[in-house]
Coordinates of C-alpha atoms and ligand atoms in Angstrom, one line a residue:
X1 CA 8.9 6.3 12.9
X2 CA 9.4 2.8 13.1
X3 CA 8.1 -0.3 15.1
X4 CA 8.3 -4.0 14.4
X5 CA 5.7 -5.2 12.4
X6 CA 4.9 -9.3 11.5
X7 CA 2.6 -11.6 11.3
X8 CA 1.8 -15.7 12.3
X9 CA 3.3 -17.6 10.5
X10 CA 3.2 -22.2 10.3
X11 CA 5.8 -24.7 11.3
X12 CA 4.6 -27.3 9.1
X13 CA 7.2 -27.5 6.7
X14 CA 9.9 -29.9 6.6
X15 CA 12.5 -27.5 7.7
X16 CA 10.3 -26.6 10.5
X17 CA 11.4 -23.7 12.5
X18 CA 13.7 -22.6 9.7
X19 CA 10.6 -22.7 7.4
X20 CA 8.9 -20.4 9.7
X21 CA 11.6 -17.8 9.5
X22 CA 11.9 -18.3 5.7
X23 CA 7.7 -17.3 5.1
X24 CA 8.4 -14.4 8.0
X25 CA 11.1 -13.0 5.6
X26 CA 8.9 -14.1 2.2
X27 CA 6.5 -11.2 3.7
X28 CA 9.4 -9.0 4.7
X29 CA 7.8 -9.4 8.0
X30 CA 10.2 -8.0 10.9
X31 CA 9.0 -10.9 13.4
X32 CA 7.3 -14.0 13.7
X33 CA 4.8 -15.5 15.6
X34 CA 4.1 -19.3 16.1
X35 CA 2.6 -22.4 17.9
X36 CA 5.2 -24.7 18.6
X37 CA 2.5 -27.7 16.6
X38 CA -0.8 -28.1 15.9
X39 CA -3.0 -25.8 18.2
X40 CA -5.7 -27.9 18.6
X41 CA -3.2 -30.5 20.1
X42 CA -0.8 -31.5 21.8
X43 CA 1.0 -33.4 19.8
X44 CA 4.7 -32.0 20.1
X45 CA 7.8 -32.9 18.9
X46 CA 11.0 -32.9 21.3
X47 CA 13.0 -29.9 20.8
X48 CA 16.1 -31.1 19.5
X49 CA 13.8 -31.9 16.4
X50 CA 12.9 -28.8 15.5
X51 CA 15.6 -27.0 13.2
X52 CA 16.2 -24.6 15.7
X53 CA 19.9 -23.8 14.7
X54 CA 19.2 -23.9 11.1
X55 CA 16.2 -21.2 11.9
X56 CA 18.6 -18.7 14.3
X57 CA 21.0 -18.5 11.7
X58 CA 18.7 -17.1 9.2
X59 CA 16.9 -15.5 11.3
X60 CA 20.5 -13.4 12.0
X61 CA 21.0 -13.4 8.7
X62 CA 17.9 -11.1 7.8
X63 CA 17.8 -9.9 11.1
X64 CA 14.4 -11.0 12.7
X65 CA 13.6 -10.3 16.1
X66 CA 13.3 -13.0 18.5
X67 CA 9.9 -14.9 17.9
X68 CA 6.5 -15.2 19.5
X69 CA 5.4 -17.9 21.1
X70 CA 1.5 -19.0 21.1
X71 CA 0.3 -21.5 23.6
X72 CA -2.0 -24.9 22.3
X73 CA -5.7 -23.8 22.5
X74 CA -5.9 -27.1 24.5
X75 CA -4.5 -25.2 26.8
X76 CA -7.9 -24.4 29.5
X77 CA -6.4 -23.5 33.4
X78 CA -10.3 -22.0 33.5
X79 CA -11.9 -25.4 33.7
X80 CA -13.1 -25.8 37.3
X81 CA -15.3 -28.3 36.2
X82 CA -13.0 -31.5 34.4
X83 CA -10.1 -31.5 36.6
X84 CA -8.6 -33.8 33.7
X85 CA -8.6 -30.5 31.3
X86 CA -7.2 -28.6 33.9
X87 CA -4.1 -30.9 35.5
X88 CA -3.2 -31.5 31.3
X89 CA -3.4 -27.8 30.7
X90 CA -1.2 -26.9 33.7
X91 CA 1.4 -29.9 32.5
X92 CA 1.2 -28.5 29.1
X93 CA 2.1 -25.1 29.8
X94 CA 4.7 -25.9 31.7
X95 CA 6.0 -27.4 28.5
X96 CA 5.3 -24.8 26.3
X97 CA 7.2 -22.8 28.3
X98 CA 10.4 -24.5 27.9
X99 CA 10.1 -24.7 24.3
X100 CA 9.2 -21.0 24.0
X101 CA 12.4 -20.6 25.5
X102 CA 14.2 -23.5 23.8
X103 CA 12.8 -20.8 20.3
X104 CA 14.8 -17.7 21.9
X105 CA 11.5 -16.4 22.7
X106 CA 10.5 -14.5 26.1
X107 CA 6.6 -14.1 25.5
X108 CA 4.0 -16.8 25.6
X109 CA 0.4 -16.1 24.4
X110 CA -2.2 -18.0 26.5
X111 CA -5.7 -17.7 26.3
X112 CA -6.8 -16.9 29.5
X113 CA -9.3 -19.8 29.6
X114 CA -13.2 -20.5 29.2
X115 CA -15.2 -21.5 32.5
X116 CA -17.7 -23.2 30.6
X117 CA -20.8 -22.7 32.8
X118 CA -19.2 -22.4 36.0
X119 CA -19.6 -18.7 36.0
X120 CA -16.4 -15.7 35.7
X121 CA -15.9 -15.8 39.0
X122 CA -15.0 -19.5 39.2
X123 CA -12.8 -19.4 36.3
X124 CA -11.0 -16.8 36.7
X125 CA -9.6 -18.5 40.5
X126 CA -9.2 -21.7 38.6
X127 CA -7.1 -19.8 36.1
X128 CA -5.7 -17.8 38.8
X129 CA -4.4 -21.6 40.6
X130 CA -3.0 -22.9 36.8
X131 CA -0.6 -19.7 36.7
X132 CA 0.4 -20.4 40.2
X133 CA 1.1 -24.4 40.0
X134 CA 3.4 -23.3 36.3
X135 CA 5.1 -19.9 37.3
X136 CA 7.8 -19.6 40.0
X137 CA 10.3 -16.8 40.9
X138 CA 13.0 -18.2 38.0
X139 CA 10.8 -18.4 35.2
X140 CA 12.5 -16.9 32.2
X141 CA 9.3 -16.6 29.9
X142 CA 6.9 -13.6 30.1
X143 CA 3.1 -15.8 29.7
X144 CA 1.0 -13.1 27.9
X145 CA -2.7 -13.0 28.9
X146 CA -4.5 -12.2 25.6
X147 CA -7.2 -9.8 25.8
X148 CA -10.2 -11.6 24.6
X149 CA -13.7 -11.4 22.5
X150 CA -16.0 -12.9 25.1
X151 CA -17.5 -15.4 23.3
X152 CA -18.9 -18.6 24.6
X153 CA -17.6 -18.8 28.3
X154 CA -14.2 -17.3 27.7
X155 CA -12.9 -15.0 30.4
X156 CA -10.2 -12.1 29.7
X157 CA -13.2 -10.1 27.9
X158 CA -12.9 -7.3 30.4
X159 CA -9.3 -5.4 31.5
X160 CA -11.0 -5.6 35.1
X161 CA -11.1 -9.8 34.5
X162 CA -7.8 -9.8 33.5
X163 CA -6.6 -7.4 36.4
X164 CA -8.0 -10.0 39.1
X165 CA -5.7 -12.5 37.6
X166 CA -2.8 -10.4 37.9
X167 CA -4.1 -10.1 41.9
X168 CA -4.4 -13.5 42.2
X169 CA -1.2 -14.4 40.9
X170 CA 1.9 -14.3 43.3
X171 CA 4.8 -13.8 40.9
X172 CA 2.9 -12.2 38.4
X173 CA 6.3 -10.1 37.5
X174 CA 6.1 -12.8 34.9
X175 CA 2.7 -11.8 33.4
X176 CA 2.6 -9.6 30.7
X177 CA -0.5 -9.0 28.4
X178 CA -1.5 -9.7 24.5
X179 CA -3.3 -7.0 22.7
X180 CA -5.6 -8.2 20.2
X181 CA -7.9 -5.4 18.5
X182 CA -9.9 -7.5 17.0
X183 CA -10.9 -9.1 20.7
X184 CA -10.5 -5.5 22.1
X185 CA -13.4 -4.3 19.9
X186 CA -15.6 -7.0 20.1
X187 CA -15.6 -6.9 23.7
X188 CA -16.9 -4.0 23.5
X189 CA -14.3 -0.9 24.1
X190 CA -14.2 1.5 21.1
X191 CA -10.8 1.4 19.6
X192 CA -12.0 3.3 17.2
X193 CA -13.0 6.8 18.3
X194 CA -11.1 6.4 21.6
X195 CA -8.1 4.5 21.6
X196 CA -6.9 6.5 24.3
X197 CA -9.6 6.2 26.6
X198 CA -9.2 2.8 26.2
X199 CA -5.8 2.4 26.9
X200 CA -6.1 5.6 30.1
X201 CA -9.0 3.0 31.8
X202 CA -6.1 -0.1 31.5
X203 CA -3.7 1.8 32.6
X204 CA -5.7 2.1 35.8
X205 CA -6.3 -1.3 36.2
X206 CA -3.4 -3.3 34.7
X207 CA -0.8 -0.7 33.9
X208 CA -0.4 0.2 30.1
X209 CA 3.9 -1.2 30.2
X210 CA 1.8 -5.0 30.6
X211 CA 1.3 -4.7 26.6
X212 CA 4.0 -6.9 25.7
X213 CA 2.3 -8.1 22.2
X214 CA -0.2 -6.4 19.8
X215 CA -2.3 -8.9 17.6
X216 CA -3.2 -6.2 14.6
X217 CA -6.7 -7.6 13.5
X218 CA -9.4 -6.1 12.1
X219 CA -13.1 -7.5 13.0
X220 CA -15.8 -8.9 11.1
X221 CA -18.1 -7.9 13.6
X222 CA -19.4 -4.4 15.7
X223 CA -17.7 -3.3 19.2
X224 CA -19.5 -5.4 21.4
X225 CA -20.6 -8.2 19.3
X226 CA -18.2 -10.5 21.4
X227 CA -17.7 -12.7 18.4
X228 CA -13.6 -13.1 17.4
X229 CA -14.1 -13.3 13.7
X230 CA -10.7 -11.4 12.4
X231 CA -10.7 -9.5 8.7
X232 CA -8.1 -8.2 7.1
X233 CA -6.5 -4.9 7.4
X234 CA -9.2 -2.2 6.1
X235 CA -11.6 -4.4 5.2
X236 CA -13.4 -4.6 9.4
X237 CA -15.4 -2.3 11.4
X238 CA -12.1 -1.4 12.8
X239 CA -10.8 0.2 9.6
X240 CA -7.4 1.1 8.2
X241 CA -7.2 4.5 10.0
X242 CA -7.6 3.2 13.3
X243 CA -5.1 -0.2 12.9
X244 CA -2.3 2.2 11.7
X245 CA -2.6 4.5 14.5
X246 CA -2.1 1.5 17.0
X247 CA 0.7 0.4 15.2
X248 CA 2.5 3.7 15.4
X249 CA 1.1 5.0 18.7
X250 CA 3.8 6.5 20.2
X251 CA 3.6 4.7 23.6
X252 CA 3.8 1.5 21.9
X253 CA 6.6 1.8 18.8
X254 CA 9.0 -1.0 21.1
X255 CA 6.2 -3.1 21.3
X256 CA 5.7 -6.0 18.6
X257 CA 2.8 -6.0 16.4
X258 CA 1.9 -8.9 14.8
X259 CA -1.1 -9.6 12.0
X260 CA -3.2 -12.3 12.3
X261 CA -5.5 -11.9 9.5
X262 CA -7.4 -14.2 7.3
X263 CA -6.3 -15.8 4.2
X264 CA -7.9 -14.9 1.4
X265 CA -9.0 -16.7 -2.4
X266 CA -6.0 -16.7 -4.7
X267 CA -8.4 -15.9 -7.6
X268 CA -11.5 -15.0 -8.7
X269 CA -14.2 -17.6 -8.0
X270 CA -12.2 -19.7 -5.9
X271 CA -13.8 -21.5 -3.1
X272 CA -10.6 -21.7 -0.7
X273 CA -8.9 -19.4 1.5
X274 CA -5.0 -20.1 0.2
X275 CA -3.2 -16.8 0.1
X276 CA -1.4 -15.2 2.8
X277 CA -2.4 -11.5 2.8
X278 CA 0.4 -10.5 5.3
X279 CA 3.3 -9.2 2.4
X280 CA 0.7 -6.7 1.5
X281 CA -0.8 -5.7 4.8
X282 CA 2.8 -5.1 6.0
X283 CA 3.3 -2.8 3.2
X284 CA 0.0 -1.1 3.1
X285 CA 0.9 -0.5 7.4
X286 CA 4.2 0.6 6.6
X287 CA 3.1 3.0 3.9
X288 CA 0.6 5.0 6.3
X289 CA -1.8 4.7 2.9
X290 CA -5.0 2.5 2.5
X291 CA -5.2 0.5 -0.5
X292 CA -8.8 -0.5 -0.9
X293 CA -8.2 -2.7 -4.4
X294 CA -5.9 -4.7 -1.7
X295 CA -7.8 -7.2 -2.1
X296 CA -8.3 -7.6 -6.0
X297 CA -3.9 -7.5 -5.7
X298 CA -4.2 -10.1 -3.6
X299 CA -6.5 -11.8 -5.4
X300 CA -4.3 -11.3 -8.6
X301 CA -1.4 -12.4 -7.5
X302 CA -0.1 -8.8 -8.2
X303 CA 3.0 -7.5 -6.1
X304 CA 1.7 -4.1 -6.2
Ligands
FE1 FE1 -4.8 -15.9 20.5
FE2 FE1 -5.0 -13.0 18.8
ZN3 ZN1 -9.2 -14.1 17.7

C-alpha cells in the first residue's frame, strides 16, 4: 500500500521555493507543505520573486506532488470584535490564495479563527462572512478548514463547529477540511481506540471526502486536554500504532499526509531544538515498524 507521505518544510533560504523542494527531497519526503513567509506576518514577497520555476523543475525532477499551502496565522476572519483584524485578514487571504495558486497548489490551510471572548457562536458567523467576502464561484484554490485543539478562544474544536461553517458558506464547493491528529485528540475525540467512530460521526456532519489534508502529529497532551502541543511520531499519547493506521487507512491512501513534528536536540545535552526529525519519521511510517531509540538516532546524527 502506498499513500503520499511529507512533511513542512521553510522557505527561508536563498533559493526560496527551490530550497523548499530541495529539504522535501533531503527527507525523501513525497510532498511539501509551506507558508508562503513568515507566519506570524505578513510580510510577503511578490511572486515573481520567489524561484518558482527553479522549484517546479526539481520538483519534476524527483517527482513531488504539488505542494501545500498554509495560510499566515495573522490570518483571524473570527474576530467580531477589531474589525481592523478582520478587514486585514479577509485582504490577506485573498492574497494567499493567489500565491497558493501562483505555487501549483490547490489546498490552503486556514485556521478557522479565534473569537476571543465574543463567544462560538459569534465567531463562527464572523468567520462564516470572511469566507464569503474571499470565495466566489471561480475560485481555483480548495481553503482547508483545519480541525483544531480548542485552546484559548479558537473555534473548529468540534466537527459540528466546523459543519456550521460549511452551512453558512454559499460556495462552499470550495471548502475542503485539514486533519490534524494532534488537534483531533486534544479536542477530545479518541483517535486512538476509535478512529472509525470518529471519522462515522464526521461523516454525518461534514462528509468524510472533505479531508483533503492530514497533519500526522502526535500530542504532548491527553484527548481532551485542548492544548496543541505536537510530539513526534511514537513518542505522544497518540502513539505509533495509531498514527500509522491513519496514514494507511484505506479510505484515505489519495489523501496527503503531512508531519508536523517538533524538532529535536542534535546531541546529547544540547539546549536547542535544531534537527528535523521528518527523514526518520517518514521512514519509521513507511516501514509499518516502531523504532523507540528514534530518538537517540536522531539525536546521533545516525541514518539508521
Ligand atoms: Fe495549522
Ligand atoms: Fe496542523
Ligand atoms: Zn497544532
Amino acid at each position: 500500500m502506498t499513500t503520499k507521505i511529507g512533511c513542512h518544510v521553510g522557505m527561508n533560504s536563498k533559493e526560496l521555493f527551490l530550497g523548499s523542494a530541495k529539504e522535501a527531497v533531503s527527507y525523501g519526503a513525497d510532498l511539501f507543505m509551506l507558508y508562503t513567509g513568515a507566519p506570524q506576518n505578513t510580510r510577503r514577497k511578490p511572486i515573481e520573486e520567489l524561484n518558482l520555476d527553479a522549484g517546479f523543475a526539481y520538483m519534476n525532477k524527483y517527482h513531488l506532488s504539488d505542494p501545500i499551502v498554509h495560510a499566515s496565522y495573522i490570518i483571524n476572519l473570527a474576530n467580531s470584535i477589531k474589525s481592523e483584524t478582520f478587514s486585514l485578514g479577509v485582504e490577506f487571504l485573498a492574497s494567499e490564495l493567489e500565491r497558493t495558486r501562483a505555487m501549483h497548489s490547490t489546498i490552503l490551510v486556514l485556521h478557522p479563527g479565534s473569537h476571543v471572548d465574543a463567544g462560538a457562536k459569534a465567531g463562527i458567523k464572523k468567520t462564516v462572512e470572511g469566507l464569503n467576502e474571499v470565495l466566489s464561484a471561480d475560485t481555483k484554490v480548495y481553503i482547508a478548514l483545519e480541525t483544531m485543539a480548542g485552546k484559548g478562544s479558537e473555534i473548529g474544536k468540534s466537527f459540528e463547529e466546523l459543519a456550521e461553517i460549511y452551512d453558512g458558506v454559499v460556495h462552499n464547493q470550495k471548502l475542503r477540511i485539514c486533519f490534524d491528529t494532534c488537534h483531533v485528540n486534544d479536542a477530545g475525540y479518541d483517535i486512538v481506540n476509535g478512529f472509525d467512530e470518529v471519522i462515522d460521526k464526521f461523516d454525518h456532519l461534514i462528509g468524510k471526502n472533505q479531508i483533503a489534508v492530514f497533519h500526522i502529529n502526535d500530542s504532548k497532551n491527553p484527548c481532551g486536554s485542548k492544548k496543541d502541543r505536537h510530539e513526534n511520531i511514537g513518542f505522544g499519547t497518540i502513539g505509533y500504532e495509531a498514527l500509522h493506521h491513519i496514514v494507511y487507512h484505506k479510505d484515505f491512501l489519495e489523501i496527503p499526509k503531512i508531519l508536523e513534528t517538533p524538532y529535536v536536540t542534535a546531541k546529547e545535552g544540547q539546549e536547542e531544538k535544531t534537527l528535523p526529525p521528518y527523514q526518520y519519521e517518514l521512514t519509521m511510517l513507511r516501514s509499518g515498524k516502531f523504532d523507540e531509540k528514534l530518538i537517540e538516532k536522531i539525536r546521533k546524527g545516525k541514518k539508521n
